[in-house]
Short mmCIF file of C-alpha atoms and ligand atoms in Angstrom, two decimals:
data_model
loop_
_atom_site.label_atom_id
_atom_site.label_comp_id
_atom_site.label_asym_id
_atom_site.label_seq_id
_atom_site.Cartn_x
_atom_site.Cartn_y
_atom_site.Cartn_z
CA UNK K 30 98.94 107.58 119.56
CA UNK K 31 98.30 106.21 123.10
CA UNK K 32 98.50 102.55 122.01
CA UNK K 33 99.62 100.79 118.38
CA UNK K 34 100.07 96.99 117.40
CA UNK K 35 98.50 94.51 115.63
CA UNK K 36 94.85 93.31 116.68
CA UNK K 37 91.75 92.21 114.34
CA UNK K 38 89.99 94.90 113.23
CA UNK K 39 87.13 94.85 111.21
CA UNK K 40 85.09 96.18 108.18
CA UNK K 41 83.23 98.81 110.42
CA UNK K 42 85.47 99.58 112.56
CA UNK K 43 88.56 100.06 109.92
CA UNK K 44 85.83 102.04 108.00
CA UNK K 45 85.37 103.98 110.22
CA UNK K 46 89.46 104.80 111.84
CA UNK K 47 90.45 105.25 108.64
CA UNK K 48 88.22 107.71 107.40
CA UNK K 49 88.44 109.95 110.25
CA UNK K 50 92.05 109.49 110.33
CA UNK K 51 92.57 110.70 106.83
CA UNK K 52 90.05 113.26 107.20
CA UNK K 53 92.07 114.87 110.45
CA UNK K 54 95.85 113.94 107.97
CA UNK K 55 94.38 115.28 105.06
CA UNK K 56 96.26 118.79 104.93
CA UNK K 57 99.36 117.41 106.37
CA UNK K 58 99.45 114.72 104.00
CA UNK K 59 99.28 116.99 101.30
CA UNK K 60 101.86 119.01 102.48
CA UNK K 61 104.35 116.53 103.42
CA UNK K 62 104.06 115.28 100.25
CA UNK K 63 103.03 117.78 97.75
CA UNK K 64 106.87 117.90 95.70
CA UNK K 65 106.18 114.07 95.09
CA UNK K 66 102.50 114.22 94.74
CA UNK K 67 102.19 117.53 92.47
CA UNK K 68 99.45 118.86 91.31
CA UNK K 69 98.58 116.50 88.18
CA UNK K 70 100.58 114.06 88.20
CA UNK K 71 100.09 110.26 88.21
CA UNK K 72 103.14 108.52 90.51
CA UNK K 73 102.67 104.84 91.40
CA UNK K 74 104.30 105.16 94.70
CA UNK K 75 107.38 106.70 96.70
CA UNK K 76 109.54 105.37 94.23
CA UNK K 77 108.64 107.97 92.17
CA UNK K 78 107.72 106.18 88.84
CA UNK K 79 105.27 107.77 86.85
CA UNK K 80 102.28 106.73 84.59
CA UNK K 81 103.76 108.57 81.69
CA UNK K 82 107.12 106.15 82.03
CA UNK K 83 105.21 102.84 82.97
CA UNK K 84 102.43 103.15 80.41
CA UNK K 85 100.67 100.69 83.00
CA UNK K 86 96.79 102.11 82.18
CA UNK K 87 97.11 101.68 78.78
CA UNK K 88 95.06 104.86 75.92
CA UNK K 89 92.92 106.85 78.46
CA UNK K 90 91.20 109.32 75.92
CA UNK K 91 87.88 109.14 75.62
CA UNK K 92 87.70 106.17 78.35
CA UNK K 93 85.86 106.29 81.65
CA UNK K 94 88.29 105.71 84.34
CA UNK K 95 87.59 105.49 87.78
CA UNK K 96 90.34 106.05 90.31
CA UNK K 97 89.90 104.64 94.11
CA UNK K 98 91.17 106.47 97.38
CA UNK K 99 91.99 109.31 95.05
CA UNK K 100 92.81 111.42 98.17
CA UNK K 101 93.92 115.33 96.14
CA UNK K 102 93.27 113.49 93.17
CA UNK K 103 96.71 114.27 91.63
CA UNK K 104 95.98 110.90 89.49
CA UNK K 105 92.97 111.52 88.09
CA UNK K 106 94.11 115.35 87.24
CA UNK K 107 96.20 113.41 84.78
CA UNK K 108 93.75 111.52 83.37
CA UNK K 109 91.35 114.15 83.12
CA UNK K 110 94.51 116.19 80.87
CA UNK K 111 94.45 113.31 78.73
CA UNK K 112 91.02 113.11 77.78
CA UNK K 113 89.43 110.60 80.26
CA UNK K 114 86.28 110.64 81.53
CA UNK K 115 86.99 110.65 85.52
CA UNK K 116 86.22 109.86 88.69
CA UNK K 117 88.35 110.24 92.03
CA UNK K 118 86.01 108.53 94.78
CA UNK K 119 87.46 108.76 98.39
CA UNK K 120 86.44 107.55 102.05
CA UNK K 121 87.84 110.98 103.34
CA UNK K 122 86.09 113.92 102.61
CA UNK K 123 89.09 115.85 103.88
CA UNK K 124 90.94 114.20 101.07
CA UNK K 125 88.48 115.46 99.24
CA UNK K 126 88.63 118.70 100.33
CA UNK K 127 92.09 119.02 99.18
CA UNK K 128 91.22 118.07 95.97
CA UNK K 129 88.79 120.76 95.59
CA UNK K 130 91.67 123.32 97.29
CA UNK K 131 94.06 121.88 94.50
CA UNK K 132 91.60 122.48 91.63
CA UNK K 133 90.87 126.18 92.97
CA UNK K 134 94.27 126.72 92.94
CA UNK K 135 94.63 125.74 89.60
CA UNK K 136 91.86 127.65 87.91
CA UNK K 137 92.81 130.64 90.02
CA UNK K 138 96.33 131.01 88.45
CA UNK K 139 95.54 133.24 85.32
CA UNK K 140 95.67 131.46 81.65
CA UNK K 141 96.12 128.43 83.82
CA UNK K 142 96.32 125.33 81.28
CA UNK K 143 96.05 121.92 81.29
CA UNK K 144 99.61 120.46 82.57
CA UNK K 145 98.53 117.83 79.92
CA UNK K 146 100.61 116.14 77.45
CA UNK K 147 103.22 118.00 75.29
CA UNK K 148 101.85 120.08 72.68
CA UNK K 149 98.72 120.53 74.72
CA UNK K 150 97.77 124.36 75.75
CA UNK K 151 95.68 126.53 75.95
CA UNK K 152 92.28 124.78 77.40
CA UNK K 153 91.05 125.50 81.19
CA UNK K 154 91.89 122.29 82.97
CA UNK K 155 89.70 119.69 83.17
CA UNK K 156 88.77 118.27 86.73
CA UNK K 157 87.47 114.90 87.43
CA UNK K 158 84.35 114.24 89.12
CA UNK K 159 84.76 113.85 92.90
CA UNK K 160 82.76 111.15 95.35
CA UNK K 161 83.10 110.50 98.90
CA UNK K 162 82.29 106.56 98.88
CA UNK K 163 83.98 103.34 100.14
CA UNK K 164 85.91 101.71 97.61
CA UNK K 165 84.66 98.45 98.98
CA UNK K 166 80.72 99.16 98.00
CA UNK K 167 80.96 101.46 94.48
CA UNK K 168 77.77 103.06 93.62
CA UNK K 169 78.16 102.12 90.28
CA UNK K 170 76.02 99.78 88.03
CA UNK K 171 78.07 96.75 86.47
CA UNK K 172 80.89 97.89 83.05
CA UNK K 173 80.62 101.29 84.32
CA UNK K 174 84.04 102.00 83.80
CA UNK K 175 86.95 101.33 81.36
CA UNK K 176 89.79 101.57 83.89
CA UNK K 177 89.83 101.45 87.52
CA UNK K 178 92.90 102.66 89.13
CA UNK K 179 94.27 103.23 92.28
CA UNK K 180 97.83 104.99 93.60
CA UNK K 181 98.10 103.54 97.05
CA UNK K 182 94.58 104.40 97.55
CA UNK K 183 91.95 102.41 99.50
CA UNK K 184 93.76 98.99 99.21
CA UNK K 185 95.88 98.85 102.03
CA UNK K 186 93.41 100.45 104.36
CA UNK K 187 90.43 97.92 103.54
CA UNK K 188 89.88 95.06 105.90
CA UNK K 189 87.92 92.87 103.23
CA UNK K 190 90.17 93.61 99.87
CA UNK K 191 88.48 90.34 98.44
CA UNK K 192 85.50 92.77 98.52
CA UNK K 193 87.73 95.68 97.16
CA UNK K 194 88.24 93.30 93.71
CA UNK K 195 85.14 91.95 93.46
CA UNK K 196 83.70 95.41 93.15
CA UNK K 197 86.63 96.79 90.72
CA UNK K 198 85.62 93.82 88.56
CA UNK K 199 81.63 94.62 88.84
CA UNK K 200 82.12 97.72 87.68
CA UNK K 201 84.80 97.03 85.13
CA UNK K 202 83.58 96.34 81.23
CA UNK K 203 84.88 93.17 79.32
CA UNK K 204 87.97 93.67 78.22
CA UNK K 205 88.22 96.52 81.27
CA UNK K 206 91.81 97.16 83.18
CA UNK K 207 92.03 97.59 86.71
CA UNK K 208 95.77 98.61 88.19
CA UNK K 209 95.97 99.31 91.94
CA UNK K 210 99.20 99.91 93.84
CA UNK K 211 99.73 99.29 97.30
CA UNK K 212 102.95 98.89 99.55
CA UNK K 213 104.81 95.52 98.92
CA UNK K 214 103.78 93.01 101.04
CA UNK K 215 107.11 92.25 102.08
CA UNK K 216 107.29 95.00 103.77
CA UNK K 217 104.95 93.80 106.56
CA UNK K 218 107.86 92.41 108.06
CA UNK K 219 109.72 95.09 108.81
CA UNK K 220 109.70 97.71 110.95
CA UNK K 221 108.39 100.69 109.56
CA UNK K 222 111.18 102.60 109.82
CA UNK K 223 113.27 104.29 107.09
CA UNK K 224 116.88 103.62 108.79
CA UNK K 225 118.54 100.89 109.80
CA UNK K 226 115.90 99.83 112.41
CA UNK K 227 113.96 99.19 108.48
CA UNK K 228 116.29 96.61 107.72
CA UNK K 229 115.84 94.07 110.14
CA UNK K 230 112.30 91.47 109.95
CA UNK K 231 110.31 91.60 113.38
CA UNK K 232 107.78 90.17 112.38
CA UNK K 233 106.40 87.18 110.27
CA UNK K 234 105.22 87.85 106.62
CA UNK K 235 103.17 85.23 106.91
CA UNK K 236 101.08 86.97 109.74
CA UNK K 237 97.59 88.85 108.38
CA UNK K 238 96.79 90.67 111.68
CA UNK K 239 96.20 94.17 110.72
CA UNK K 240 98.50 96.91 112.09
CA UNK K 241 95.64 99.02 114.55
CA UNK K 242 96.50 102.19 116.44
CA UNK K 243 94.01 103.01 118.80
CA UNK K 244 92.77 105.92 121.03
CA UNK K 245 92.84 105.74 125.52
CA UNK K 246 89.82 103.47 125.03
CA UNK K 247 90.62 100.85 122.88
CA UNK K 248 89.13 102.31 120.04
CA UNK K 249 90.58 101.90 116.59
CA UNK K 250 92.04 105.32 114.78
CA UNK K 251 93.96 103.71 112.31
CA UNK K 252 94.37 100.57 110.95
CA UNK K 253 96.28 98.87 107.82
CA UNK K 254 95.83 94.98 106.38
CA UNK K 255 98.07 92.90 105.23
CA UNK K 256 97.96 90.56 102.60
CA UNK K 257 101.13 88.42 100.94
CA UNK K 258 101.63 88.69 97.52
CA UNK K 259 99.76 84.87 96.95
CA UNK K 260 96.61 86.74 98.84
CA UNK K 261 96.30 89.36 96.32
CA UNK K 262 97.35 87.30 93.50
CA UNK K 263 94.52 84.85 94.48
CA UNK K 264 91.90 87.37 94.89
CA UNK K 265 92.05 89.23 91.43
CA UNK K 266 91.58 85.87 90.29
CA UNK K 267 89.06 84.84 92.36
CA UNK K 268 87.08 88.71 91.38
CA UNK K 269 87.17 87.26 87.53
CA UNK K 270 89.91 89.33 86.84
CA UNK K 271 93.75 88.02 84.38
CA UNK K 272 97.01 89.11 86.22
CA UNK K 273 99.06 90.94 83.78
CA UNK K 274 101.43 91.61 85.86
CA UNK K 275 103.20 92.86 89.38
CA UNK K 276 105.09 95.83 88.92
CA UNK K 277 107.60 95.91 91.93
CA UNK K 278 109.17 99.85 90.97
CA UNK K 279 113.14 100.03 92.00
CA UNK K 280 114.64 102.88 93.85
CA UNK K 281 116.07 104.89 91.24
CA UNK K 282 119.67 105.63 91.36
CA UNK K 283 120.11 108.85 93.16
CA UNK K 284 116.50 109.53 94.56
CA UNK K 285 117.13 110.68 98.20
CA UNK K 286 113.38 111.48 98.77
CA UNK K 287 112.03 110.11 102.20
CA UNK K 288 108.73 108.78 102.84
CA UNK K 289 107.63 107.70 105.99
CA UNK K 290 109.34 104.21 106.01
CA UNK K 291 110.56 104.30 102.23
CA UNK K 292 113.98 105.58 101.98
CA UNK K 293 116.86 105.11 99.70
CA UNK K 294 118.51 102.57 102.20
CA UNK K 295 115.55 100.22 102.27
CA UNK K 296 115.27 100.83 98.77
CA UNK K 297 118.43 99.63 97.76
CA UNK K 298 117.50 96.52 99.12
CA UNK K 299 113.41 95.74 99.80
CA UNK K 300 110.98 96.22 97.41
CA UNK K 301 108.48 99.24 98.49
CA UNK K 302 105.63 99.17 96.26
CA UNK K 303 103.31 96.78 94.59
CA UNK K 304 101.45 97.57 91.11
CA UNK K 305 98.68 94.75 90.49
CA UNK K 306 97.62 94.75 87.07
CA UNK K 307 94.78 93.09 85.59
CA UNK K 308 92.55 92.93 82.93
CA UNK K 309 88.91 91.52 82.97
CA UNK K 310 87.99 88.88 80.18
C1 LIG V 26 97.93 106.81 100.91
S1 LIG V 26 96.49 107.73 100.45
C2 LIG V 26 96.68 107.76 98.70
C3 LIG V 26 95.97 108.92 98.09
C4 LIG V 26 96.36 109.20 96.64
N1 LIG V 26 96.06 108.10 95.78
C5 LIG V 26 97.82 109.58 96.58
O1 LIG V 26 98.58 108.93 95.84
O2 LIG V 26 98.19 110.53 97.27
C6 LIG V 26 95.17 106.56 100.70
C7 LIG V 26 93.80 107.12 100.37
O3 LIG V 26 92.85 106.04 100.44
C8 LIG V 26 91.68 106.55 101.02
N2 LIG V 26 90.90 105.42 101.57
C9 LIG V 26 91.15 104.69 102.67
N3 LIG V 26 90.23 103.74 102.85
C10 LIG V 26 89.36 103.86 101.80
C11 LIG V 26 88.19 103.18 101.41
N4 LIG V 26 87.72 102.16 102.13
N5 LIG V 26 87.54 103.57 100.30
C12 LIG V 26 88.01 104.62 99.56
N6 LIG V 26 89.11 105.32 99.90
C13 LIG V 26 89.79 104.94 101.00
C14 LIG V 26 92.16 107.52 102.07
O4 LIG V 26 91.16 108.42 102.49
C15 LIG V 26 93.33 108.18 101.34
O5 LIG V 26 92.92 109.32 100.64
#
């Protein structure tokens, strides 16, 4: 990365880093991360908890979910074994991509079954529906979906998130529940770093200047918002949408799984991760 810091970036321009920038990760990603990730498997964050232990979603049988920066679309793999009807929209198409390699994979191992709930067997696995789309314009008409969801996916790399909401609750049915993670804001004032260097604020929390890495020329290749806790709080609200709650996950008693900055030293201490959840009226 020639240059990184923290400079205004907008819309367009974070549209447009991030996608190529997960398109170009996408394999890596996948790779780095494939114990935690799995195949279908729903985990909020590097924490490690799980849908099946927070219950966060709520029933998904038989309800049309629609999960946001789905990247392999481990998530929605898990919904789709449990009887949802689901979409896994992404910027990246090399996210994408990997989905489609993951879902290969899966109906290429012979009598492969759904890795669904116990006492489930037997049927091919179900894959969700894939769509390369920003998460900040869904082409979707209005109470589309039952449940939108979201694993660290699309929020923290959106410059408008007050756009991000106001489209989750658009396409969100009365009575509809929308629960997106992202990484605690708190975090924004810390080096991202999973040692020591992790431990010490560097910069204000207060301070919504997105992160930006950028190429020789100035030009954006990455970038990552910020918003405090209040922000987000305020903008479900403001989307027409009930905080249910904020899930802040702890690090589990002997997890020694790295990620990036998340380590078991920060996480003895910082909160990591951030579920929103929220219902519309
Ligand atoms: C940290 S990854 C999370 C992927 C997946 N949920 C997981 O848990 O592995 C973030 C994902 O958000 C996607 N993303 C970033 N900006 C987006 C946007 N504006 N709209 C939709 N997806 C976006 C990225 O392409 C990437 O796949």
């Amino acid at each position: 990365v020639p240059s990184a810091g923290w400079r205004p970036s907008d819309h367009a321009e974070t549209s447009r880093a991030n996608r190529a920038w997960w398109d170009e990760a996408a394999a890596w990603y996948q790779a780095e991360h494939a114990d935690v990730l799995g195949v279908a498997d729903f985990v909020w964050g590097p924490e490690g908890l799980t849908e099946d232990e927070a219950g966060l979603v709520g029933p998904v049988a038989g309800r049309r979910v629609l999960e946001l920066g789905c990247g392999a679309a481990q998530c929605a793999r898990w919904l789709a074994a449990r009887g949802a009807v689901v979409v896994g929209l992404d910027l990246s198409w090399g996210q994408l991509a990997q989905a489609r390699r993951l879902a290969a994979a899966g109906s290429a191992r012979p009598g492969a079954a759904a890795p669904g709930p116990a006492g489930t067997s037997g049927a091919a696995r179900p894959e969700p529906a894939l769509l390369q789309a920003d998460a900040t314009a869904l082409p979707f008409p209005p109470a589309a979906f039952d449940a939108v969801v979201a694993a660290y996916g699309a929020l923290p790399f959106v410059a408008d998130s007050q756009r991000l909401w106001d489209e989750t609750a658009r396409v969100l049915r009365p009575g509809g529940r929308a629960v997106l993670s992202t990484t605690h804001p708190v975090r924004w004032a810390f080096a991202d770093d999973p040692g020591p260097a992790g431990l010490t604020a560097i910069r204000s929390y207060f301070d919504r200047i997105p992160y930006v890495e950028q190429d020789a020329e100035g030009r954006a290749t990455y970038a990552e918002h910020h918003r405090t806790v209040g922000d987000l709080v305020r903008q479900v609200r403001r989307a027409g949408l009930v905080v249910e709650d904020l899930v802040e996950p702890p690090w589990p008693e002997g997890r020694d799984r790295v990620w990036g900055g998340w380590s078991p030293l920060r996480g003895a201490l910082l909160p990591g991760t951030l579920v929103v959840a929220a219902t519309k009226p």
